[in-house]
Short mmCIF file of C-alpha atoms and ligand atoms in Angstrom, two decimals:
data_model
loop_
_atom_site.label_atom_id
_atom_site.label_comp_id
_atom_site.label_asym_id
_atom_site.label_seq_id
_atom_site.Cartn_x
_atom_site.Cartn_y
_atom_site.Cartn_z
CA MET A 1 -21.27 -20.09 0.66
CA LYS A 2 -19.26 -22.53 2.75
CA CYS A 3 -15.70 -22.33 4.06
CA VAL A 4 -13.38 -24.51 1.97
CA THR A 5 -11.56 -25.63 5.13
CA CYS A 6 -14.26 -26.28 7.74
CA ARG A 7 -17.54 -26.20 5.73
CA GLY A 8 -18.91 -23.59 8.18
CA PRO A 9 -20.58 -20.42 6.86
CA ALA A 10 -18.13 -18.35 4.78
CA ILE A 11 -17.70 -14.59 5.04
CA ILE A 12 -15.62 -14.00 1.91
CA ASP A 13 -15.08 -15.51 -1.51
CA ILE A 14 -11.72 -15.34 -3.26
CA ARG A 15 -12.51 -16.07 -6.83
CA ARG A 16 -8.95 -16.42 -8.11
CA HIS A 17 -8.43 -19.27 -5.63
CA ASN A 18 -11.93 -20.57 -6.32
CA SER A 19 -12.40 -20.67 -2.52
CA ASN A 20 -14.60 -19.27 0.23
CA PHE A 21 -13.47 -18.83 3.82
CA CYS A 22 -14.91 -18.34 7.29
CA ALA A 23 -13.27 -15.61 9.42
CA GLU A 24 -10.82 -17.93 11.15
CA HIS A 25 -9.68 -19.70 7.99
CA PHE A 26 -9.52 -16.46 6.03
CA LEU A 27 -6.98 -15.09 8.54
CA GLU A 28 -5.03 -18.33 8.21
CA GLN A 29 -5.11 -17.98 4.45
CA CYS A 30 -3.67 -14.43 4.67
CA GLN A 31 -0.88 -15.62 6.97
CA ARG A 32 -0.13 -18.52 4.64
CA GLN A 33 0.15 -16.24 1.62
CA VAL A 34 2.43 -13.81 3.44
CA ARG A 35 4.63 -16.59 4.78
CA LYS A 36 4.85 -18.05 1.31
CA ALA A 37 6.00 -14.71 -0.16
CA ILE A 38 8.58 -14.24 2.62
CA ASP A 39 10.02 -17.75 2.08
CA GLU A 40 9.81 -17.87 -1.69
CA PHE A 41 11.64 -14.56 -2.16
CA GLU A 42 13.88 -14.90 0.93
CA MET A 43 12.67 -11.60 2.34
CA PHE A 44 13.87 -11.83 5.97
CA THR A 45 14.25 -14.10 8.99
CA PRO A 46 13.07 -13.85 12.62
CA ASP A 47 16.56 -12.56 13.53
CA ASP A 48 16.21 -9.48 11.32
CA LYS A 49 15.30 -6.04 12.58
CA ILE A 50 12.43 -4.92 10.36
CA LEU A 51 10.98 -1.47 9.62
CA VAL A 52 7.54 -1.27 8.01
CA ALA A 53 6.36 1.91 6.29
CA VAL A 54 2.94 2.70 7.79
CA SER A 55 0.39 5.09 6.31
CA GLY A 56 -2.64 4.36 8.51
CA GLY A 57 -4.33 2.64 5.55
CA LYS A 58 -5.39 -0.99 5.27
CA ASP A 59 -2.30 -2.42 3.57
CA SER A 60 0.38 -1.11 5.89
CA LEU A 61 -1.58 -1.89 9.06
CA ALA A 62 -2.43 -5.36 7.76
CA ILE A 63 1.18 -6.24 6.99
CA TRP A 64 2.42 -4.85 10.30
CA ASP A 65 -0.17 -6.97 12.10
CA LEU A 66 0.57 -10.08 10.05
CA LEU A 67 4.32 -9.81 10.62
CA VAL A 68 3.93 -9.27 14.37
CA ASP A 69 1.59 -12.28 14.57
CA LEU A 70 4.08 -14.35 12.60
CA GLY A 71 6.66 -13.56 15.28
CA TYR A 72 8.85 -11.00 13.51
CA ASN A 73 10.52 -8.04 15.16
CA VAL A 74 8.92 -5.03 13.43
CA ASP A 75 8.84 -1.29 14.10
CA GLY A 76 6.63 1.12 12.13
CA LEU A 77 7.64 4.27 10.25
CA TYR A 78 5.12 7.03 9.60
CA ILE A 79 5.90 9.94 7.26
CA GLY A 80 3.72 13.05 7.74
CA LEU A 81 3.26 14.66 4.35
CA GLY A 82 1.24 17.71 5.36
CA ILE A 83 -1.81 16.74 3.29
CA GLY A 84 -4.26 18.60 5.56
CA GLU A 85 -6.83 16.60 7.46
CA TYR A 86 -5.90 13.42 5.58
CA SER A 87 -2.42 13.44 7.14
CA ASP A 88 -3.72 14.25 10.63
CA THR A 89 -6.23 11.42 10.54
CA SER A 90 -3.84 8.90 9.02
CA LEU A 91 -1.33 9.60 11.80
CA ASP A 92 -4.07 8.99 14.39
CA TYR A 93 -4.77 5.57 12.89
CA ALA A 94 -1.09 4.62 12.77
CA ARG A 95 -0.55 5.73 16.38
CA ALA A 96 -3.71 4.03 17.64
CA TYR A 97 -2.66 0.72 16.10
CA ALA A 98 0.87 0.95 17.48
CA GLN A 99 -0.51 1.75 20.90
CA THR A 100 -3.01 -1.11 21.05
CA ARG A 101 -0.33 -3.62 20.14
CA ASN A 102 2.39 -1.89 22.13
CA LEU A 103 4.65 -1.41 19.11
CA HIS A 104 7.24 1.26 18.32
CA LEU A 105 6.32 3.85 15.68
CA VAL A 106 9.03 6.15 14.26
CA GLU A 107 7.53 9.45 13.04
CA VAL A 108 8.97 11.94 10.55
CA ASP A 109 7.00 15.08 9.80
CA VAL A 110 7.89 16.64 6.45
CA PRO A 111 6.43 20.15 7.03
CA SER A 112 8.13 20.72 10.39
CA THR A 113 11.38 19.09 9.32
CA PHE A 114 11.78 20.31 5.74
CA GLY A 115 9.49 23.34 5.64
CA PHE A 116 7.11 22.26 2.87
CA ASP A 117 3.98 20.17 2.44
CA ILE A 118 3.02 17.99 -0.50
CA PRO A 119 0.04 20.01 -1.86
CA ASN A 120 1.83 23.38 -1.92
CA GLY A 121 5.35 22.09 -2.38
CA SER A 122 4.49 20.01 -5.42
CA ARG A 123 2.77 23.00 -7.00
CA ALA A 124 5.78 25.23 -6.36
CA ALA A 125 8.12 22.57 -7.72
CA LYS A 126 5.80 22.01 -10.72
CA ARG A 127 5.45 18.31 -10.01
CA VAL A 128 2.42 16.05 -9.85
CA PRO A 129 1.57 15.66 -6.11
CA CYS A 130 1.93 11.86 -6.16
CA SER A 131 5.33 12.11 -7.80
CA ALA A 132 6.66 14.61 -5.23
CA CYS A 133 5.06 12.52 -2.49
CA GLY A 134 6.45 9.21 -3.77
CA LEU A 135 9.93 10.67 -4.13
CA SER A 136 9.82 12.09 -0.58
CA LYS A 137 8.52 8.87 0.93
CA ARG A 138 11.08 6.67 -0.82
CA HIS A 139 13.91 8.96 0.25
CA LEU A 140 12.79 9.14 3.87
CA PHE A 141 12.07 5.40 4.08
CA ASP A 142 15.63 4.66 2.94
CA GLU A 143 17.15 7.26 5.22
CA GLU A 144 15.27 6.15 8.34
CA ALA A 145 15.92 2.46 7.67
CA ILE A 146 19.67 3.07 7.35
CA LYS A 147 19.80 5.49 10.27
CA GLY A 148 17.89 3.13 12.57
CA GLY A 149 20.10 0.15 11.68
CA TYR A 150 17.22 -1.90 10.25
CA ASP A 151 18.02 -4.98 8.15
CA VAL A 152 15.07 -4.57 5.87
CA LEU A 153 12.36 -2.09 4.90
CA VAL A 154 8.86 -3.50 4.34
CA THR A 155 6.21 -1.71 2.30
CA GLY A 156 2.53 -2.62 2.04
CA HIS A 157 2.38 -2.95 -1.76
CA ASN A 158 -0.22 -5.58 -2.61
CA LEU A 159 -0.97 -7.61 -5.73
CA ASP A 160 -3.19 -4.86 -7.17
CA ASP A 161 -0.47 -2.24 -6.68
CA GLU A 162 2.18 -4.34 -8.35
CA ALA A 163 -0.07 -5.40 -11.22
CA ALA A 164 -1.13 -1.77 -11.81
CA VAL A 165 2.45 -0.47 -11.82
CA LEU A 166 3.47 -3.29 -14.15
CA PHE A 167 0.52 -2.46 -16.39
CA GLY A 168 1.57 1.21 -16.56
CA ASN A 169 5.23 0.38 -17.18
CA THR A 170 4.30 -2.09 -19.90
CA LEU A 171 1.76 0.19 -21.52
CA HIS A 172 4.50 2.80 -21.97
CA TRP A 173 7.39 0.33 -22.25
CA HIS A 174 9.34 1.90 -19.43
CA THR A 175 11.92 -0.86 -19.74
CA GLU A 176 14.25 0.95 -17.34
CA TYR A 177 11.72 0.36 -14.54
CA LEU A 178 10.69 -3.17 -15.47
CA GLY A 179 13.91 -4.78 -14.23
CA ARG A 180 13.43 -3.23 -10.82
CA GLN A 181 9.80 -4.12 -10.21
CA LEU A 182 10.60 -7.05 -7.95
CA PRO A 183 9.22 -8.14 -4.55
CA VAL A 184 12.78 -7.95 -3.14
CA LEU A 185 15.45 -5.37 -3.88
CA PRO A 186 18.74 -6.25 -2.23
CA ALA A 187 20.56 -3.72 -0.04
CA ARG A 188 23.31 -1.71 -1.68
CA GLU A 189 25.45 1.26 -0.69
CA GLY A 190 23.13 3.77 0.99
CA PHE A 191 19.95 1.77 0.30
CA PRO A 192 18.33 -0.75 2.64
CA LYS A 193 16.99 -4.10 1.45
CA LYS A 194 13.35 -3.52 0.40
CA VAL A 195 10.61 -6.12 0.36
CA LYS A 196 6.89 -6.42 -0.38
CA PRO A 197 5.41 -9.35 1.56
CA LEU A 198 1.81 -8.56 0.47
CA VAL A 199 2.36 -9.33 -3.22
CA ARG A 200 0.31 -12.53 -2.95
CA LEU A 201 -2.73 -10.74 -1.46
CA ALA A 202 -5.18 -8.53 -3.37
CA GLU A 203 -6.42 -5.24 -1.95
CA ARG A 204 -9.81 -6.67 -1.26
CA GLU A 205 -8.13 -9.24 0.98
CA THR A 206 -5.99 -6.75 2.93
CA ALA A 207 -9.10 -4.63 3.59
CA ALA A 208 -11.05 -7.74 4.60
CA TYR A 209 -8.18 -8.78 6.87
CA CYS A 210 -8.42 -5.46 8.76
CA ILE A 211 -12.19 -5.71 9.07
CA VAL A 212 -12.08 -9.29 10.34
CA LYS A 213 -9.23 -8.49 12.74
CA GLY A 214 -10.99 -5.35 13.99
CA ILE A 215 -8.10 -3.10 12.91
CA ASP A 216 -9.31 0.47 12.40
CA TYR A 217 -7.79 1.98 9.29
CA LEU A 218 -8.32 5.14 7.28
CA VAL A 219 -10.94 4.27 4.65
CA ASP A 220 -11.07 7.67 2.97
CA GLU A 221 -8.77 8.20 0.07
CA CYS A 222 -5.95 10.74 -0.03
CA PRO A 223 -7.48 13.83 -1.71
CA MET A 224 -4.48 14.03 -4.07
CA ALA A 225 -5.17 10.58 -5.56
CA ALA A 226 -8.35 11.48 -7.44
CA GLY A 227 -7.99 10.90 -11.15
CA ASN A 228 -4.43 9.57 -11.09
CA LYS A 229 -3.39 7.01 -13.68
CA HIS A 230 -2.61 4.35 -11.14
CA LEU A 231 -6.30 4.22 -10.15
CA SER A 232 -7.42 3.93 -13.76
CA TYR A 233 -4.98 1.04 -14.32
CA LYS A 234 -6.37 -0.67 -11.24
CA SER A 235 -9.96 -0.40 -12.37
CA ALA A 236 -9.05 -1.59 -15.89
CA LEU A 237 -7.36 -4.64 -14.36
CA ASN A 238 -10.35 -5.27 -12.11
CA GLU A 239 -12.63 -5.30 -15.15
CA ILE A 240 -10.45 -8.03 -16.60
CA GLU A 241 -10.23 -9.85 -13.27
CA ALA A 242 -14.04 -9.90 -12.96
CA MET A 243 -14.27 -11.76 -16.28
CA SER A 244 -11.18 -13.85 -15.74
CA PRO A 245 -10.37 -14.46 -12.06
CA GLY A 246 -6.64 -14.85 -11.51
CA ALA A 247 -5.67 -12.50 -14.35
CA LYS A 248 -3.86 -10.03 -12.07
CA HIS A 249 -1.92 -12.80 -10.37
CA SER A 250 -0.82 -14.41 -13.61
CA PHE A 251 0.08 -11.03 -15.12
CA TYR A 252 2.40 -10.14 -12.24
CA PHE A 253 3.78 -13.55 -11.30
CA GLY A 254 4.15 -14.51 -14.96
CA PHE A 255 6.23 -11.37 -15.39
CA LEU A 256 8.44 -12.32 -12.43
CA ASP A 257 8.90 -15.89 -13.69
CA ARG A 258 9.34 -15.33 -17.35
CA ALA A 259 10.06 -11.70 -18.21
CA ALA A 260 11.70 -9.64 -15.43
CA ALA A 261 15.16 -11.11 -16.05
CA PHE A 262 15.24 -9.66 -19.58
CA PHE A 263 15.23 -6.16 -18.14
CA GLU A 264 17.81 -6.70 -15.41
CA VAL A 265 20.79 -5.40 -17.36
CA GLU A 266 19.17 -2.07 -18.10
CA ALA A 267 18.09 -1.71 -14.47
CA SER A 268 21.59 -2.40 -13.19
CA ILE A 269 23.24 0.12 -15.56
CA ASP A 270 20.99 2.65 -13.94
CA ARG A 271 22.50 1.88 -10.56
CA GLU A 272 26.10 2.54 -11.55
CA GLY A 273 28.06 5.70 -10.86
CA LEU A 274 26.32 6.70 -7.64
CA GLY A 275 27.97 9.28 -5.42
CA ALA A 276 26.80 10.86 -2.16
CA CYS A 277 24.43 13.84 -2.15
CA ALA A 278 26.37 16.94 -1.07
CA SER A 279 23.50 17.94 1.17
CA CYS A 280 22.15 14.79 2.83
CA GLY A 281 24.63 12.09 1.82
CA ALA A 282 22.05 9.88 0.12
CA PRO A 283 23.23 8.00 -2.99
CA THR A 284 22.67 9.97 -6.18
CA THR A 285 24.03 10.35 -9.70
CA SER A 286 23.98 14.16 -9.38
CA GLU A 287 25.69 16.43 -6.91
CA ILE A 288 22.44 17.01 -4.99
CA CYS A 289 19.91 14.19 -4.73
CA ALA A 290 16.39 14.42 -6.19
CA PHE A 291 14.81 14.81 -2.76
CA CYS A 292 17.05 17.71 -1.68
CA ARG A 293 16.39 19.40 -5.03
CA LEU A 294 12.66 18.95 -4.45
CA VAL A 295 12.93 20.48 -0.96
CA VAL A 296 14.59 23.59 -2.39
CA ARG A 297 12.21 23.90 -5.35
CA ALA A 298 9.21 23.36 -3.08
CA GLY A 299 10.31 26.36 -1.04
CA GLY A 300 11.43 24.33 1.97
CA GLN A 301 14.66 24.17 3.92
CA LEU A 302 17.29 21.48 4.10
CA PRO A 303 18.07 20.51 7.66
CA ASP A 304 21.84 20.39 7.00
CA GLN A 305 23.12 23.79 5.93
CA THR A 306 25.16 23.48 2.78
CA GLY A 307 24.38 26.71 0.99
CA VAL A 308 21.92 24.88 -1.26
CA SER A 309 18.93 26.61 0.23
CA ALA A 310 18.41 30.24 -0.68
CA VAL A 311 16.58 30.94 2.56
CA PRO A 312 18.35 31.30 5.92
CA VAL A 313 17.69 28.03 7.63
CA ASP A 314 16.50 27.51 11.15
CA LEU A 315 17.90 24.11 12.02
CA GLY A 316 15.16 22.23 13.80
CA PRO A 317 16.07 19.85 16.60
CA THR A 318 14.34 16.98 14.82
CA ARG A 319 17.07 15.75 12.50
CA THR A 320 20.59 14.70 13.16
CA GLY A 321 23.02 12.58 11.23
CA SER A 322 23.05 11.75 7.57
CA VAL A 323 23.43 8.76 5.38
CA GLN A 324 26.96 8.23 4.18
CA MET B 1 -38.57 0.34 5.27
CA GLN B 2 -35.85 -0.23 2.72
CA VAL B 3 -32.27 -1.50 2.75
CA LYS B 4 -30.04 1.40 3.76
CA VAL B 5 -26.81 1.60 1.78
CA ARG B 6 -23.85 3.83 2.54
CA LEU B 7 -21.34 4.53 -0.23
CA HIS B 8 -17.94 6.28 -0.13
CA ASN B 9 -15.94 8.61 -2.39
CA PRO B 10 -18.06 10.70 -2.30
CA ARG B 11 -19.90 9.66 0.85
CA ARG B 12 -23.64 9.24 0.20
CA ASP B 13 -26.62 7.20 1.39
CA LEU B 14 -29.14 5.31 -0.71
CA GLU B 15 -32.24 3.27 -0.03
CA ILE B 16 -32.89 0.16 -2.07
CA GLU B 17 -35.91 -2.10 -2.14
CA GLY B 18 -35.29 -5.49 -0.46
CA PRO B 19 -34.91 -8.36 -0.44
CA ILE B 20 -31.85 -8.35 -2.69
CA THR B 21 -28.62 -10.37 -2.67
CA ILE B 22 -25.28 -8.60 -2.33
CA ILE B 23 -24.25 -9.78 -5.79
CA ASN B 24 -27.39 -8.31 -7.35
CA LEU B 25 -27.10 -5.11 -5.36
CA LEU B 26 -23.53 -4.54 -6.58
CA ALA B 27 -24.56 -5.31 -10.15
CA ARG B 28 -27.43 -2.87 -9.87
CA LEU B 29 -25.09 -0.13 -8.62
CA ASP B 30 -22.62 -1.03 -11.37
CA LEU B 31 -19.87 -1.83 -8.87
CA ASN B 32 -17.10 -4.32 -9.51
CA ARG B 33 -16.97 -7.03 -6.84
CA GLU B 34 -13.18 -6.93 -6.90
CA ALA B 35 -13.22 -3.29 -5.84
CA VAL B 36 -15.53 -3.32 -2.80
CA LEU B 37 -16.47 -5.16 0.39
CA VAL B 38 -19.86 -5.08 2.05
CA VAL B 39 -19.88 -4.48 5.79
CA ARG B 40 -22.77 -4.74 8.26
CA ASP B 41 -22.26 -3.94 11.94
CA GLY B 42 -18.50 -4.18 11.49
CA GLU B 43 -18.67 -7.60 9.85
CA LEU B 44 -18.23 -8.79 6.27
CA VAL B 45 -21.35 -9.87 4.42
CA PRO B 46 -20.81 -12.66 1.84
CA GLY B 47 -21.96 -12.17 -1.76
CA ASP B 48 -24.76 -14.72 -1.73
CA GLU B 49 -26.46 -13.26 1.33
CA SER B 50 -29.87 -11.70 0.84
CA LEU B 51 -30.50 -8.31 2.43
CA SER B 52 -33.87 -7.58 3.93
CA ASP B 53 -35.61 -4.29 4.45
CA ALA B 54 -34.32 -3.84 7.98
CA ASP B 55 -30.64 -4.05 6.94
CA SER B 56 -28.22 -1.18 6.95
CA ILE B 57 -24.95 -1.82 5.12
CA GLU B 58 -21.81 -0.03 4.02
CA ILE B 59 -20.21 -0.63 0.63
CA ARG B 60 -16.56 -0.02 1.28
CA PRO B 61 -14.15 0.63 -1.59
CA VAL B 62 -10.88 -1.25 -1.27
CA ILE B 63 -8.87 0.42 -4.01
CA SER B 64 -6.29 2.90 -2.81
CA GLY B 65 -4.63 5.61 -4.76
CA GLY B 66 -0.98 6.63 -4.80
CA ALA B 67 1.37 5.12 -7.31
CA SER B 68 4.23 4.78 -4.87
S1 SF4 C 1 -2.24 9.52 -3.21
FE1 SF4 C 1 -0.42 10.53 -3.95
S2 SF4 C 1 -0.17 12.34 -2.67
FE2 SF4 C 1 -1.63 10.99 -1.62
S3 SF4 C 1 -0.38 9.82 -0.20
FE3 SF4 C 1 -0.54 8.60 -2.07
S4 SF4 C 1 1.25 9.17 -3.30
FE4 SF4 C 1 1.01 10.73 -1.69
ZN1 ZN C 2 -13.50 -22.27 8.12
ZN1 ZN C 3 20.06 14.83 -0.63
#
């Protein structure tokens, strides 16, 4: 195997590009793909203040590293979800990376701030762990991005993630979600602009990027993930990809080019009639937002006392201010 | 001596008779090449490389879980 750029010995093959790369030219290829996504979808500029959601896994550390190397101004945001040892270790990886590169990491700990953790809280609230977790993360990402005055929130969703979510939404014809599955969601009242600069890179490439760059990331899977549908969609797509390299890319980018617009109207109806959550101020169609309802049902406490919580609340020093 | 292979999720160790190429090893273990990387001493090993009996490698899954 020879590098397509320099003909030196290659370390990785990327079958959908029909190319092999040496370490140096593989890193260049990753940068090129990220830069292309940023430009093509007008994600942000070097003047923007960027917040990247960091989990300690390969994708979020890779995108943080890529953006810093490309000269952007990026802080990290870590959300502690109280998933036992997994959360402790993932925080160590996020902190270690931030420290080696001298970067700022914002940390929010769900158990000490809201009084519940994902494994127990999701059980109490009768929700699937990943759904309670996803809801909490999305809410806290938005809140921290707005609170910190960031222009844009970056997440580490890669091509496999987007293709798998698209696969699930198509399989069940969740048309209300299809119009929103875009690499850029513009800012609107109470929500930051959200972007996914890794959409042109597959998971295998983000993991390889970390290995080649010597970035230590948490390899072990979250214990809550086992058996979830997202993983089965990913392996189904990888079966297809193995027989037909490029299938995931054309599925997702073909959707963006030729289909997403058909679902825009439905997605925008969904965004109308938003008011402010009576508890935290986040945008919501109900009186209390989905996250604050989850906190109460999970047996936790809301940091701002509004009478929503049944339990007397000890207001921790960790949270001030709300999104309005 | 055999090729030492470490696998994850669940973590386990195997020994396989060498020499064998990475591509053949993955096929033998029924692993999809899109879903793993092979690492030796912290470095990526390309698919056409042949492993010999003294090698010790890690097959690292690259697929991560949560749908959010
Ligand atoms: S696998 Fe599920 S529970 Fe675990 S971090 Fe991801 S979304 Fe949260
Ligand atoms: Zn090269
Ligand atoms: Zn709320």
